[in-house]
Amino acid sequence: MTVPVDDHLVHRGDGVFEAFKMVDGKVFLLDEHLARLERSAGDIFLELRHTKEEMIDICKQLAEVSGLKDILFRLYASRGPGGFTPNPYASVGPQLYLIASALRNPAPELYENGAKIGFSQVAIKSGGLAKVKTCNYISNVLMAKEAVDQKLNFVVNVTEDGFLGEGPTENIVYLNEANELIYSSFDHTLRGTTLLRLHELSGELQAQGLITGMKEAKQSADELYKAKEVFMIGTTLDALPVVEVAGQTVGDGKPGPVAKLARELLKKDQQENGTVL
Amino acid sequence: MGYPVYNDVTEIVNACPEYAAQNDYHAMYSSVFQGSLPTLN
């Protein structure tokens, strides 16, 4: 597990990354994750060392070597080694590091009891960089520290204007008083692949009368206090209900039906539409 | 432009199997290591 210390990934955070999971031998949203990787790399003018097909083949080989069916792949595309300045041209060329770890899901009790979240004091990323999944993640690191220090499961950031952002590695959605499922505008947040997939699947939530629709919106963080349901969405979480926001109870204080069905839809999707390598 | 050869990943993994197991690391690919595909088990 060694990366050269003069790889610009190490000393400047100069690289992009993705994390995606294999569940029961099928990779969830593989194309979407690799497409976002390519977009992120393009945004920082980083040429990927491997083609998409080569990266998929490496994932396949890693899965075979590991012998696992449930894997969290972590893919890092770096500027590469050479020198210690921020000059991206001082490199022997881009590199790829790809790790297969055993997929560890959150404890079942967390889904049964719900999570507690708070608001972060860490300055939110500026518009442009917030949309690129780079390895420069110090603000996310500090947010994760805030959550641990405050004995919370997550914190979410807020813009200077008081608009809702995202968690360290999760998107947040909530059910408003009009039964609309709302997620933050992508002005200051990463385009979450699981979130966007849930949006595609949200017709079922609507068909069952749980929501009137799902949409991206620039909303005040205060809206969370009035929400009927709140939940976090991410690659490893799927949909995790939130029962407390900054010390205030959400709804009746128990995980709600929208979060529950959202999780079921995502898990069903993983089984039915995951990619066999 | 060449690049100095680092220790093979397999050597590192063999040197710290408990660490690899503790963190659920099972396999790694690194282009720096010329595409070796070691197991961490």
XYZ file of N, CA and C in Angstrom, chain A residues 1-2 4 6 49-50 58 61-62 65-66 68 81-82 91-92 94-102 104, chain B residues 1-3 6-7 9 12-13 19-20 23-33 37-41:
156
model
N 0.846 -1.193 0.000
C 0.000 0.000 0.000
C 0.884 1.246 0.000
N 1.859 1.261 -0.859
C 2.789 2.379 -0.871
C 2.579 3.272 -2.085
N 4.430 6.680 -3.823
C 5.630 7.509 -3.713
C 5.302 8.870 -3.094
N 6.635 11.572 -3.516
C 6.719 12.696 -4.456
C 5.637 12.625 -5.533
N -4.339 7.668 -16.964
C -3.337 6.742 -17.490
C -3.977 5.580 -18.233
N -5.157 5.191 -17.741
C -5.830 4.023 -18.310
C -7.170 4.394 -18.921
N -9.029 -4.020 -14.606
C -8.249 -4.082 -13.362
C -9.170 -4.399 -12.188
N -9.854 -8.032 -12.213
C -8.728 -8.820 -11.713
C -8.600 -8.719 -10.192
N -8.824 -7.508 -9.671
C -8.744 -7.332 -8.218
C -9.823 -8.144 -7.516
N -8.711 -11.703 -7.505
C -7.618 -11.921 -6.554
C -8.138 -11.918 -5.124
N -9.059 -11.005 -4.841
C -9.562 -10.877 -3.470
C -10.465 -12.036 -3.085
N -13.575 -11.882 -3.106
C -14.749 -11.310 -2.446
C -15.874 -11.051 -3.447
N 4.438 10.941 -9.855
C 5.632 11.327 -9.106
C 6.534 12.283 -9.883
N 7.310 13.029 -9.112
C 8.324 13.894 -9.720
C 8.339 15.273 -9.104
N 6.221 16.018 -13.554
C 5.802 14.662 -13.191
C 6.227 13.708 -14.296
N 6.479 12.461 -13.907
C 6.818 11.464 -14.931
C 5.573 11.006 -15.682
N 0.891 10.553 -15.227
C -0.200 10.170 -14.324
C -0.133 8.701 -13.923
N -0.634 8.432 -12.734
C -0.640 7.066 -12.204
C -2.050 6.675 -11.774
N -2.214 5.395 -11.531
C -3.489 4.885 -11.041
C -3.230 3.950 -9.875
N -3.993 4.169 -8.818
C -3.964 3.262 -7.673
C -5.390 2.772 -7.469
N -5.555 1.495 -7.389
C -6.902 0.933 -7.262
C -6.878 -0.141 -6.179
N -7.686 0.039 -5.176
C -7.682 -0.850 -4.015
C -9.038 -1.523 -3.879
N -9.028 -2.799 -3.600
C -10.261 -3.531 -3.314
C -10.293 -3.848 -1.825
N -11.236 -3.243 -1.123
C -11.426 -3.518 0.298
C -12.731 -4.265 0.477
N -12.826 -5.000 1.569
C -14.099 -5.649 1.877
C -15.148 -4.572 2.156
N -17.910 -2.871 3.939
C -18.487 -2.891 5.291
C -19.656 -1.923 5.336
N 10.665 9.116 -19.927
C 11.352 9.399 -18.660
C 11.130 8.249 -17.697
N 12.215 7.692 -17.224
C 12.088 6.555 -16.336
C 11.789 6.968 -14.908
N 11.497 6.004 -14.111
C 11.217 6.285 -12.708
C 11.818 5.182 -11.861
N 10.403 1.047 -7.090
C 10.089 0.968 -5.667
C 9.999 -0.499 -5.257
N 9.886 -0.697 -3.973
C 9.652 -2.052 -3.482
C 8.378 -2.600 -4.102
N 4.887 -4.259 -4.275
C 3.799 -4.202 -3.312
C 3.699 -5.483 -2.503
N 5.622 -5.431 0.620
C 5.045 -4.601 1.682
C 3.893 -5.335 2.346
N 3.074 -5.937 1.532
C 1.923 -6.662 2.061
C 2.370 -7.819 2.939
N -1.898 -5.589 9.463
C -2.403 -4.255 9.116
C -3.373 -4.356 7.947
N -2.997 -5.137 6.951
C -3.861 -5.294 5.778
C -5.187 -5.931 6.165
N -7.591 -3.623 8.174
C -8.243 -2.582 7.383
C -9.026 -3.141 6.197
N -9.174 -4.451 6.174
C -9.949 -5.081 5.104
C -9.379 -4.813 3.716
N -8.077 -4.606 3.620
C -7.465 -4.441 2.308
C -7.223 -5.840 1.727
N -7.699 -6.029 0.537
C -7.584 -7.382 -0.021
C -6.772 -7.451 -1.310
N -6.771 -6.385 -2.065
C -5.993 -6.412 -3.299
C -5.758 -4.984 -3.760
N -4.647 -4.787 -4.420
C -4.321 -3.439 -4.872
C -3.610 -3.485 -6.211
N -3.943 -2.530 -7.045
C -3.213 -2.332 -8.286
C -2.522 -0.977 -8.210
N -1.294 -0.913 -8.615
C -0.580 0.359 -8.676
C 0.209 0.418 -9.964
N -0.044 1.436 -10.747
C 0.703 1.557 -12.004
C 2.170 1.851 -11.739
N 2.440 2.480 -10.588
C 3.833 2.753 -10.237
C 4.612 1.442 -10.103
N 3.911 0.431 -9.616
C 4.559 -0.859 -9.430
C 4.403 -1.745 -10.653
N -0.340 -7.265 -9.398
C -1.645 -7.441 -8.769
C -1.520 -8.390 -7.591
N -0.959 -7.907 -6.497
C -0.751 -8.798 -5.360
C -2.013 -8.990 -4.544
N -2.074 -10.070 -3.865
C -3.140 -10.249 -2.884
C -2.649 -9.756 -1.537
N -3.566 -9.236 -0.751
C -3.193 -8.810 0.592
C -3.574 -9.854 1.624
N -4.120 -10.947 1.166
C -4.495 -11.988 2.125
C -3.257 -12.725 2.619
